[in-house]
Coordinates of C-alpha atoms and ligand atoms in Angstrom, one line a residue:
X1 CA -1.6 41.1 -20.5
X2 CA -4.9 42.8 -19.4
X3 CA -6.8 39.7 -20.9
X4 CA -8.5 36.9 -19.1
X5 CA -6.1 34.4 -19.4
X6 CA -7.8 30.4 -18.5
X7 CA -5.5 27.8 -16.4
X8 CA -3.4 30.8 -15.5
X9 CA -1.4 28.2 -13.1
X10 CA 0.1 27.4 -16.4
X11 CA 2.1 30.7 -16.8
X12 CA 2.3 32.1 -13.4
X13 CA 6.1 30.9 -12.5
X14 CA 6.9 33.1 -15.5
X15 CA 7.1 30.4 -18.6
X16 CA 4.8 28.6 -20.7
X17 CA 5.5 25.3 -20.9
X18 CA 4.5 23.4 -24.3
X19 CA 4.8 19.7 -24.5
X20 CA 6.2 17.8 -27.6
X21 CA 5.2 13.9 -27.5
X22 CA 7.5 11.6 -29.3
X23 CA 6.8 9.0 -31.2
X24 CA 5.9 4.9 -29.9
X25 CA 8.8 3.4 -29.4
X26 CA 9.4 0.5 -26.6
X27 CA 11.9 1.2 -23.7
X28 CA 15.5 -1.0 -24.7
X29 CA 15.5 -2.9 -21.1
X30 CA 11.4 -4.0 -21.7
X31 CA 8.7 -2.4 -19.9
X32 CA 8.7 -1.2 -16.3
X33 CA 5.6 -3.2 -14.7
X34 CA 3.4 -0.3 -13.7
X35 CA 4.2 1.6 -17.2
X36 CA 1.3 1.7 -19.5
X37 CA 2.0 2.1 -23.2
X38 CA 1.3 0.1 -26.4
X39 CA 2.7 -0.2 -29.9
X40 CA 0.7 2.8 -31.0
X41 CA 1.3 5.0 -28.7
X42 CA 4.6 6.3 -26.4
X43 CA 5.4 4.3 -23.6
X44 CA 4.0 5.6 -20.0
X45 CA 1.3 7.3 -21.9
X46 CA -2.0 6.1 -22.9
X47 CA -4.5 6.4 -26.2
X48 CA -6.6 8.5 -23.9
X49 CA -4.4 11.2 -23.0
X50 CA -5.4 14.5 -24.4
X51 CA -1.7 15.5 -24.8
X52 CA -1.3 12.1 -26.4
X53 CA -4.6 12.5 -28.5
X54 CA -3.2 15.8 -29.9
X55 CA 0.0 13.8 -30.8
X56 CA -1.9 11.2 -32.4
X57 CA -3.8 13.2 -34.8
X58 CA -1.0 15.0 -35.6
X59 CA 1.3 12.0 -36.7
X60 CA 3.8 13.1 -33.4
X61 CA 5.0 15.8 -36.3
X62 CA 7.1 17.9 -33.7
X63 CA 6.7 21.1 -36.2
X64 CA 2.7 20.4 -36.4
X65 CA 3.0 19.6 -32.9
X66 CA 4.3 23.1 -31.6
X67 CA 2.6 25.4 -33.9
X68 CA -0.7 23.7 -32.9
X69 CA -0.1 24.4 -28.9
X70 CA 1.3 28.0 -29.5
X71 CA -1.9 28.7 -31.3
X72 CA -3.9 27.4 -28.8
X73 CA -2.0 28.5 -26.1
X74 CA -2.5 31.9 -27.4
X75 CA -6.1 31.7 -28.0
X76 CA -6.1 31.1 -24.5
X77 CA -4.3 34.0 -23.1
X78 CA -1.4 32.7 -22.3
X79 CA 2.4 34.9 -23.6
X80 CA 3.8 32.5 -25.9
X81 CA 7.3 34.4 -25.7
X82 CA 8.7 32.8 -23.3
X83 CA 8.9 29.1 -23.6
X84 CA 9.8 25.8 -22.3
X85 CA 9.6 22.7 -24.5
X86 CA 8.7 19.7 -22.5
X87 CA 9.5 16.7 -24.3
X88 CA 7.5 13.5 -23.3
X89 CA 7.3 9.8 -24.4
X90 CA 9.4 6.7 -23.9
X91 CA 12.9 7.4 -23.5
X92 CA 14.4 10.1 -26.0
X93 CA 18.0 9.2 -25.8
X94 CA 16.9 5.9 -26.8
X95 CA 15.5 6.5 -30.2
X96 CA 17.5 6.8 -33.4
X97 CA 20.1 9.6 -33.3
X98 CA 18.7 11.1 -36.2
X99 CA 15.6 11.2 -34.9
X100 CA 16.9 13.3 -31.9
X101 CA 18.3 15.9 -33.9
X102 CA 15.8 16.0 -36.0
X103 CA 12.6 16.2 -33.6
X104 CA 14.3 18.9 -31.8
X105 CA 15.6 20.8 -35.1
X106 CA 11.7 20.9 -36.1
X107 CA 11.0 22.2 -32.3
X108 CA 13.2 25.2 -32.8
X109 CA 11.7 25.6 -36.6
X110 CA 8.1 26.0 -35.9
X111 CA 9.4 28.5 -32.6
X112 CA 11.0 30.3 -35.4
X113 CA 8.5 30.2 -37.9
X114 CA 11.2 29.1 -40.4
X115 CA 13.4 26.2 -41.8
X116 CA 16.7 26.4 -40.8
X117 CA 19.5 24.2 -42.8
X118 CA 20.4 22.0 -39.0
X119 CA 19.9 22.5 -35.4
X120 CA 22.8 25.3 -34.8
X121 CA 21.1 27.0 -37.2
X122 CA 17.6 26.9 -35.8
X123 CA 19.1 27.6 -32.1
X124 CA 20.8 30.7 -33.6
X125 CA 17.6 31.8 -35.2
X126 CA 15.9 31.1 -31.7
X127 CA 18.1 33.4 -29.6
X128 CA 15.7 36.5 -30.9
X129 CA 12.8 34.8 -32.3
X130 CA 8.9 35.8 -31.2
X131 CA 8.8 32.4 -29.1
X132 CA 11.9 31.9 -27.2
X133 CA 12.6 29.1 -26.3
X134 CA 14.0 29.5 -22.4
X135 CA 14.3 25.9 -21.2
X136 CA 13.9 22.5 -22.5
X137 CA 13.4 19.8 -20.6
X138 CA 13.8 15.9 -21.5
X139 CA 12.6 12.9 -19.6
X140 CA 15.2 10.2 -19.5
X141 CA 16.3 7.1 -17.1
X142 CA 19.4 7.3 -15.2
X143 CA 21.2 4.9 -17.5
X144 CA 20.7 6.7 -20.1
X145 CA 23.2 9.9 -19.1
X146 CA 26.6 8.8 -20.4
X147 CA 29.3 11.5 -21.1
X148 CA 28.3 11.7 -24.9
X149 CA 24.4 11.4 -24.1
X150 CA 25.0 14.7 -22.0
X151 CA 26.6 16.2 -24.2
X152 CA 23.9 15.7 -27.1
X153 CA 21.7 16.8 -25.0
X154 CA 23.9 20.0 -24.2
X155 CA 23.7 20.2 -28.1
X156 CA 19.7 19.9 -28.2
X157 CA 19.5 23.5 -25.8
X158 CA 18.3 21.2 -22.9
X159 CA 18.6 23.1 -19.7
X160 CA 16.7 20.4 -17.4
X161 CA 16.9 16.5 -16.9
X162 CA 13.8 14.8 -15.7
X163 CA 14.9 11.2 -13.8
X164 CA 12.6 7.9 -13.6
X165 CA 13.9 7.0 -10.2
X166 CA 10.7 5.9 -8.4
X167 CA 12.3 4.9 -5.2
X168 CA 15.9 4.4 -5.1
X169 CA 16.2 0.9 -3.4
X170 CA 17.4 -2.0 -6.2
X171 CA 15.2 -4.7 -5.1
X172 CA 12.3 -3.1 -5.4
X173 CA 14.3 -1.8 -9.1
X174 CA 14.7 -5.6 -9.7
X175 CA 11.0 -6.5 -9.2
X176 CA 9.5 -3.8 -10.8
X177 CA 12.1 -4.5 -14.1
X178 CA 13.0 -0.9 -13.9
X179 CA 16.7 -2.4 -15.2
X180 CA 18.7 -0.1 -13.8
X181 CA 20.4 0.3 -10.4
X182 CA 20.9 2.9 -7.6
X183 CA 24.1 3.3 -8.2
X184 CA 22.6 4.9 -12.1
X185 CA 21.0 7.2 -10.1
X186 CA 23.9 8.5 -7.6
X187 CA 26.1 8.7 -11.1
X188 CA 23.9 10.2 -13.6
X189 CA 22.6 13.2 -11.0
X190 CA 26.5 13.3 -10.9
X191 CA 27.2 13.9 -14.6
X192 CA 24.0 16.2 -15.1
X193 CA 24.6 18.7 -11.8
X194 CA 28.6 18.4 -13.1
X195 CA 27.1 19.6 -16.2
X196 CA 25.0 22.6 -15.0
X197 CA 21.6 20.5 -15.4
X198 CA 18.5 21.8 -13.1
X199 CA 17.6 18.0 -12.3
X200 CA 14.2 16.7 -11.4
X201 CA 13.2 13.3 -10.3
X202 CA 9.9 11.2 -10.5
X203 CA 9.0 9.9 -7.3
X204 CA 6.5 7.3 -7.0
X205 CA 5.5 6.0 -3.7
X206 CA 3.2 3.0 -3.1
X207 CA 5.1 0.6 -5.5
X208 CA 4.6 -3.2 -5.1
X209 CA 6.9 -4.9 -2.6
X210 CA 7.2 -1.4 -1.1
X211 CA 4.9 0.0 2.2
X212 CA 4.0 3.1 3.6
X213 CA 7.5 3.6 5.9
X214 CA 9.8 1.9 3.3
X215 CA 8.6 5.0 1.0
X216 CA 9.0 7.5 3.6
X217 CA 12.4 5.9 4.6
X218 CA 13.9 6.1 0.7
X219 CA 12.3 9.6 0.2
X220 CA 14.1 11.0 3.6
X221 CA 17.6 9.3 2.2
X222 CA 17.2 11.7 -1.2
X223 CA 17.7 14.2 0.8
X224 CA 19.7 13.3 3.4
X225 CA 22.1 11.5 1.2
X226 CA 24.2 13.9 -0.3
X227 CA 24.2 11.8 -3.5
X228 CA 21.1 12.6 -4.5
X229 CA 19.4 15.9 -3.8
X230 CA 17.4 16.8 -6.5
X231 CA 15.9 20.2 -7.3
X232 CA 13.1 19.1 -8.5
X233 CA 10.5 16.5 -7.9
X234 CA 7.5 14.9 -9.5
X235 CA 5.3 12.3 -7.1
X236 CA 3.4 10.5 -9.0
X237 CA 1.3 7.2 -6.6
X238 CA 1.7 4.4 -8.2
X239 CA -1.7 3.6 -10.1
X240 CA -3.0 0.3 -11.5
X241 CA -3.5 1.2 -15.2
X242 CA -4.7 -0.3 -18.1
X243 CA -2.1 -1.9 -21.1
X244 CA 0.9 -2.3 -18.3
X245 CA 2.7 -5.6 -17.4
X246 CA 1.1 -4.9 -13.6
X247 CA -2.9 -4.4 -14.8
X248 CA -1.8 -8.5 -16.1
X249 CA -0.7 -9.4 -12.7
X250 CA -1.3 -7.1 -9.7
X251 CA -4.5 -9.4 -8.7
X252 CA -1.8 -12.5 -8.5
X253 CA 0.8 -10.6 -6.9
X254 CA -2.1 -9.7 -4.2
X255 CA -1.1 -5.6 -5.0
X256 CA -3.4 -3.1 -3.8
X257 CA -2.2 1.0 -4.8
X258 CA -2.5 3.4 -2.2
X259 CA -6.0 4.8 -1.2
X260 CA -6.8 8.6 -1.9
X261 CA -6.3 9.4 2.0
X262 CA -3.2 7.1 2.3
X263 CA -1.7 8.8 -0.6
X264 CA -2.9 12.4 0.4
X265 CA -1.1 11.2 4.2
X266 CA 2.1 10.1 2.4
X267 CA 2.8 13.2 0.4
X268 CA 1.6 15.3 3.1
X269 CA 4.8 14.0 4.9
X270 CA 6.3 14.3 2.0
X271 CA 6.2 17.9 1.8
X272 CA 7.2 18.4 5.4
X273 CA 10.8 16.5 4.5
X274 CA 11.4 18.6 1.1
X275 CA 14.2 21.3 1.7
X276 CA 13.7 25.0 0.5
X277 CA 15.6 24.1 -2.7
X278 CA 13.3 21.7 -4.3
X279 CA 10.1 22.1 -6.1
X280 CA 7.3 19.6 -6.8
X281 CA 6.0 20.0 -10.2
X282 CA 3.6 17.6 -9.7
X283 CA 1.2 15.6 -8.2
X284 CA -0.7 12.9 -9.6
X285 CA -0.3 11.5 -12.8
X286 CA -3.3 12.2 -15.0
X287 CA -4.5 9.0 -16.1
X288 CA -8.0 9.2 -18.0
X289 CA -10.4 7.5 -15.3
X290 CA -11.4 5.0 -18.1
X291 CA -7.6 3.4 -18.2
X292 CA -7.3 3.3 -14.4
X293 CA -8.0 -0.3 -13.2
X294 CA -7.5 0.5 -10.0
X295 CA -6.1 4.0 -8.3
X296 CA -7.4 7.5 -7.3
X297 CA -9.8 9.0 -9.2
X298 CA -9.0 12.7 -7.8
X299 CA -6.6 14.1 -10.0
X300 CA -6.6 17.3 -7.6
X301 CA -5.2 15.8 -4.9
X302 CA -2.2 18.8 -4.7
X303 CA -5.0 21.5 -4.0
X304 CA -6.2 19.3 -0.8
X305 CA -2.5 18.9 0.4
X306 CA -1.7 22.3 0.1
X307 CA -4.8 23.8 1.8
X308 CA -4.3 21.5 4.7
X309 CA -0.6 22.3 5.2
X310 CA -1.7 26.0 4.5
X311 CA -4.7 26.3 7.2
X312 CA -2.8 24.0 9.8
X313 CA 0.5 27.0 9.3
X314 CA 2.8 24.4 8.7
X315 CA 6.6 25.7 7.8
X316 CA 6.6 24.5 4.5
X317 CA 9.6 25.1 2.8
X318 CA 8.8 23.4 -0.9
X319 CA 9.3 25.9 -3.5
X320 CA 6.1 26.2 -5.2
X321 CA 4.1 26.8 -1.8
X322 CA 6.3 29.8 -1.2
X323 CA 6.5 31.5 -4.5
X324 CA 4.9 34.9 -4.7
X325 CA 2.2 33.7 -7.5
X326 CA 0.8 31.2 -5.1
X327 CA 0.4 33.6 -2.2
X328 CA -1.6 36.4 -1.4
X329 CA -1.4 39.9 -0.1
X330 CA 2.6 39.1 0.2
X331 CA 4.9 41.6 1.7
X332 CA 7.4 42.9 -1.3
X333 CA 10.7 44.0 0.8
X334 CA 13.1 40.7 0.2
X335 CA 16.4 40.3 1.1
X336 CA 19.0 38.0 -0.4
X337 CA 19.5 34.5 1.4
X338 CA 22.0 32.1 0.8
X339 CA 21.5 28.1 1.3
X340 CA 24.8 26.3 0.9
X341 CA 24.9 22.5 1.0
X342 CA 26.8 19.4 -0.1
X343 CA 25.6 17.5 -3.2
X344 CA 27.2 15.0 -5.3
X345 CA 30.8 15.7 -4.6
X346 CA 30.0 19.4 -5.3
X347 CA 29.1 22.6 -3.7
X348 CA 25.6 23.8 -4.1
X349 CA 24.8 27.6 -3.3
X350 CA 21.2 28.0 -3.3
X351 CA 20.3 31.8 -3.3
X352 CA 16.9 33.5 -2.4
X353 CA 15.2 36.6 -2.4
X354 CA 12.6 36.2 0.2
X355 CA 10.5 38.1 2.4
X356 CA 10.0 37.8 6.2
X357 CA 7.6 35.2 6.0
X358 CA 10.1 32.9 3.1
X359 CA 7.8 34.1 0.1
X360 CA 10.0 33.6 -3.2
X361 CA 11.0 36.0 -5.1
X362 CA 13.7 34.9 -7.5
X363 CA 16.2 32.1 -6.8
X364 CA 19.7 31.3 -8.4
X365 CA 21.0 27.5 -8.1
X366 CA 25.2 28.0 -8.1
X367 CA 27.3 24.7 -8.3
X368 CA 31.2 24.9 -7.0
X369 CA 33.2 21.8 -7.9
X370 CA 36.8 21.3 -8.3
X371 CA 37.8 24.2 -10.7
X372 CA 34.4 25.0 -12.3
X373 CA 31.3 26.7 -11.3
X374 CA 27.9 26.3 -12.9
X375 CA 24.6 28.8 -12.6
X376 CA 22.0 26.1 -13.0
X377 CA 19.0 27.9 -13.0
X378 CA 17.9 31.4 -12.6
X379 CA 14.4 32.1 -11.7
X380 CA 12.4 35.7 -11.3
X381 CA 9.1 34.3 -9.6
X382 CA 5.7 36.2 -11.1
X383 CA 3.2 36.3 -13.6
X384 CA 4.6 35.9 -17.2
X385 CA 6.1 39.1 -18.3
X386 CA 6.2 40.1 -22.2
X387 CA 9.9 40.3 -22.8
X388 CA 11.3 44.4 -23.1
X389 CA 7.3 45.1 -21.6
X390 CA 7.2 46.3 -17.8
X391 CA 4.6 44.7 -16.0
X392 CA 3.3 45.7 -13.1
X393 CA 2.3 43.0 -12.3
X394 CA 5.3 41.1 -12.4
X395 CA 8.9 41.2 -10.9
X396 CA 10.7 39.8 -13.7
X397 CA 12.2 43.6 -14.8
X398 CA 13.1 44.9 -11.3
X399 CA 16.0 43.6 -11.2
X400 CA 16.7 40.4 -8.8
X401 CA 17.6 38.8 -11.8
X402 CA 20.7 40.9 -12.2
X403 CA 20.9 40.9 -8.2
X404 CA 21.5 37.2 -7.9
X405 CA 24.2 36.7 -11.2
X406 CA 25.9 39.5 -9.2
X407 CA 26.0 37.6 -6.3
X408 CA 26.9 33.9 -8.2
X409 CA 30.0 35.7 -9.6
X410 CA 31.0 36.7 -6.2
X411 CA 30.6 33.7 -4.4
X412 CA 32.2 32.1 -7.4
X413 CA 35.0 34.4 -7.0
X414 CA 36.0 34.0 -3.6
X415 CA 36.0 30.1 -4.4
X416 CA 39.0 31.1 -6.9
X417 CA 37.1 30.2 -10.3
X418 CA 38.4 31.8 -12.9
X419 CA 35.1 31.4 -15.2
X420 CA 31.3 31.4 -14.5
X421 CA 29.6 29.1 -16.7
X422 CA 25.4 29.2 -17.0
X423 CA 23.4 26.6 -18.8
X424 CA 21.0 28.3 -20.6
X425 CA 17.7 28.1 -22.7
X426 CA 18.9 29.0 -26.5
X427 CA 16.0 32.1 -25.9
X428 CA 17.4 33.1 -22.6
X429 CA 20.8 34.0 -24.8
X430 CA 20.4 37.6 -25.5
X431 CA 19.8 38.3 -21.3
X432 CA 23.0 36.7 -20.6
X433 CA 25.1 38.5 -23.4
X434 CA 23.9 42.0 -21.8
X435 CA 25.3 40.5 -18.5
X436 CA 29.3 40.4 -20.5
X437 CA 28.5 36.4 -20.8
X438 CA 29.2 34.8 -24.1
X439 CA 28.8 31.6 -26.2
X440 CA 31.0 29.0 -25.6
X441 CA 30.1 25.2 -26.0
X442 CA 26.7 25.6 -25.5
X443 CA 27.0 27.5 -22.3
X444 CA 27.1 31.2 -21.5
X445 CA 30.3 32.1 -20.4
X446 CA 32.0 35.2 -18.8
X447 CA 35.6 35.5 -17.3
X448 CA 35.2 37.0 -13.8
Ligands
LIG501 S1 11.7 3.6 -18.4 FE1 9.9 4.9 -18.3 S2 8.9 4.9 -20.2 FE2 10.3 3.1 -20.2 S3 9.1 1.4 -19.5 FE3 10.0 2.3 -17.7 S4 8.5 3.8 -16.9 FE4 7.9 3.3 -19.0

């Protein structure tokens, strides 16, 4: 831990994430107009992408695929115990069922450093392996989260649901060919927060046939909507780039993507409408310059925002901004602070440990619905801790993770559930068996 570690942004919310690309395969419903892609490589990505580079050479061989990155992840500096597998590239639930199990069997096999005989196997293996694996995420499109799609993907160990929504508004869906509807948004964040998914959505503003309030407008309604309410968000401009339907016809179509400063004014705004319980991932989509046709060039744009927000002392209550990693000389006494709010016919408990000024500390997402009550995502905010190590440096080990369960089975208590059910990462396993939870149906369950 004492080593210079480079990109340390990477690791400091406490995981390194790893990204698995899949192989090209063309979306079922045709191609979305501003989505790049060709028949050699994934859909939304392009031949110039380093992640998709790596891929490339690498015949998108998920095994080759992950022990390549943990080697060069730790030749960086960066833990490697502590993973989450990001998987990227078309539309996974689309591709051949065997394929599914079997990219994601050879995820969990090079984690493990051994062959297992199928996935359940691997998973097992995983639960005390070197390179846990603590989330997985997997990019899909609303209308691809049927019951039995969620539950394979309960199956693959995914903990978190990335959702193409854009902006939810069906005729700009329609003219963009997105083929899918609003109403596949409202039900899939449904099914997945029903399920115990953390649920992120890609945002992109400056669409054609959309403007400057029209984005605003649809971004306010996911949050004030109770239908949508994500806890996670990606906001990526929409970008004229080379090999999509829209680089064909955006001159016709008289489409012109948002400027640098209208952009950086947009998500600026942006940020001041997020609620405390959501966090941007991203900003900016990194498109090599050479495939942009037309777009910003600053791939950085996030830094800007944020130090404008920051010296003008905006209340910003985004996640990120207020975790302890991204703050300095932070005050360490935290108390406990609970957020409750409606979402998707559920209850959502959203509980903090913060300090006087709102740093982050650790949060613990709690969902209360009819008779059942999910922990969808338990976070202890600092620099990457080895697992069993202390640290000073970190907070992972003091505690606040065992604070906040504490305080999910109470609340979950007096809202007469008879079970507490957490969706966790196949590595985070061991951590919830020493909390009296145990294995049932891919969840961690204890009776309370
Ligand atoms: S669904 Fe996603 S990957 Fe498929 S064409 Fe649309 S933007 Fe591209």
């Amino acid at each position: 831990m004492n080593q210079l570690v480079k990109k340390p942004v990477r690791t400091i919310s406490g995981v390194t994430p790893l990204t698995v690309v899949l192989k090209p395969r063309k979306c079922d419903h045709g191609t979305c107009i501003y989505c790049p892609g060709g028949d050699s490589v994934p859909q939304s990505y392009t031949n110039k992408s380093p992640a998709i580079m790596r891929a490339l050479a690498l015949s998108f061989d998920p095994y080759q695929q992950v022990m390549n990155r943990l080697d060069v992840l730790k030749k960086m500096g960066h833990p490697t115990d502590k993973i989450e597998i990001i998987v990227l590239g078309g539309t996974f639930l689309q591709y051949e069922i065997d394929y599914q199990h079997e990219f994601i069997k050879r995820c969990f096999d090079a984690l493990n450093g051994k062959d297992s005989k199928n996935l359940e196997e691997a998973k097992k293996l995983n639960e005390i392996s070197e390179h846990r694996c603590v989330a997985l995420c997997i990019e899909n499109r609303p209308d691809n989260c049927s019951p039995s799609e969620i539950r394979r993907m309960l199956e693959f160990g995914c903990t978190r649901v990335e959702l193409g929504v854009q902006m939810p508004d069906d005729e700009i869906y329609k003219k963009t060919n997105r083929g899918h509807s609003v109403q596949d948004v409202i039900d899939s964040t449904k099914r997945l927060k029903d399920a115990g998914f953390k649920i992120g959505y890609h945002i992109m503003p400056g669409l054609p046939y959309s403007n400057r309030e029209k984005d605003l407008k649809l971004f306010r309604m996911i949050f004030e909507n109770e239908n949508f309410r994500p806890d996670q968000l990606k906001i990526y401009p929409c970008q004229v780039v080379d090999d999509s339907p829209l680089a064909k016809t955006y001159k016709i179509i008289k489409f012109k993507p948002y400027t640098e400063q209208e952009a950086k004014e947009i998500m600026e705004e942006m940020m001041r409408i997020i609620p405390e319980y959501c966090r941007v991932m991203r900003m900016m989509r990194e498109f090599p310059r050479e495939k942009l046709i037309e777009g910003i060039e600053k791939l950085d744009l996030r830094k800007d925002i944020e130090d404008d927000l920051r010296k003008n002392k905006e209340k910003i209550k985004e996640i990120r901004m207020r975790e302890v990693g991204f703050n300095k000389n932070v005050d360490v006494k935290v108390k406990l602070k609970t957020t409750e709010y409606d979402a998707s016919g559920g209850k959502e408990y959203f509980l903090e440990f913060v300090n006087k000024k709102s740093i982050l500390f650790g949060l613990l997402r709690l969902r209360v619905f009819k008779n059942n009550a999910f922990v969808r995502e338990l976070h202890v905010y600092g620099k990457a801790a080895i697992i069993g190590e202390k640290s000073d440096e970190s907070q992972q080990h003091k505690g606040i993770g065992k604070l906040l369960m504490h305080e999910a089975e109470k609340i979950a208590k007096e809202n007469k559930i008879k079970k507490l059910k957490v969706i966790s990462g196949v590595g985070v396993r061991e951590y919830y068996k020493n909390l009296g939870y145990n294995l049932e149906k891919n969840y961690m369950v204890k009776e309370i």
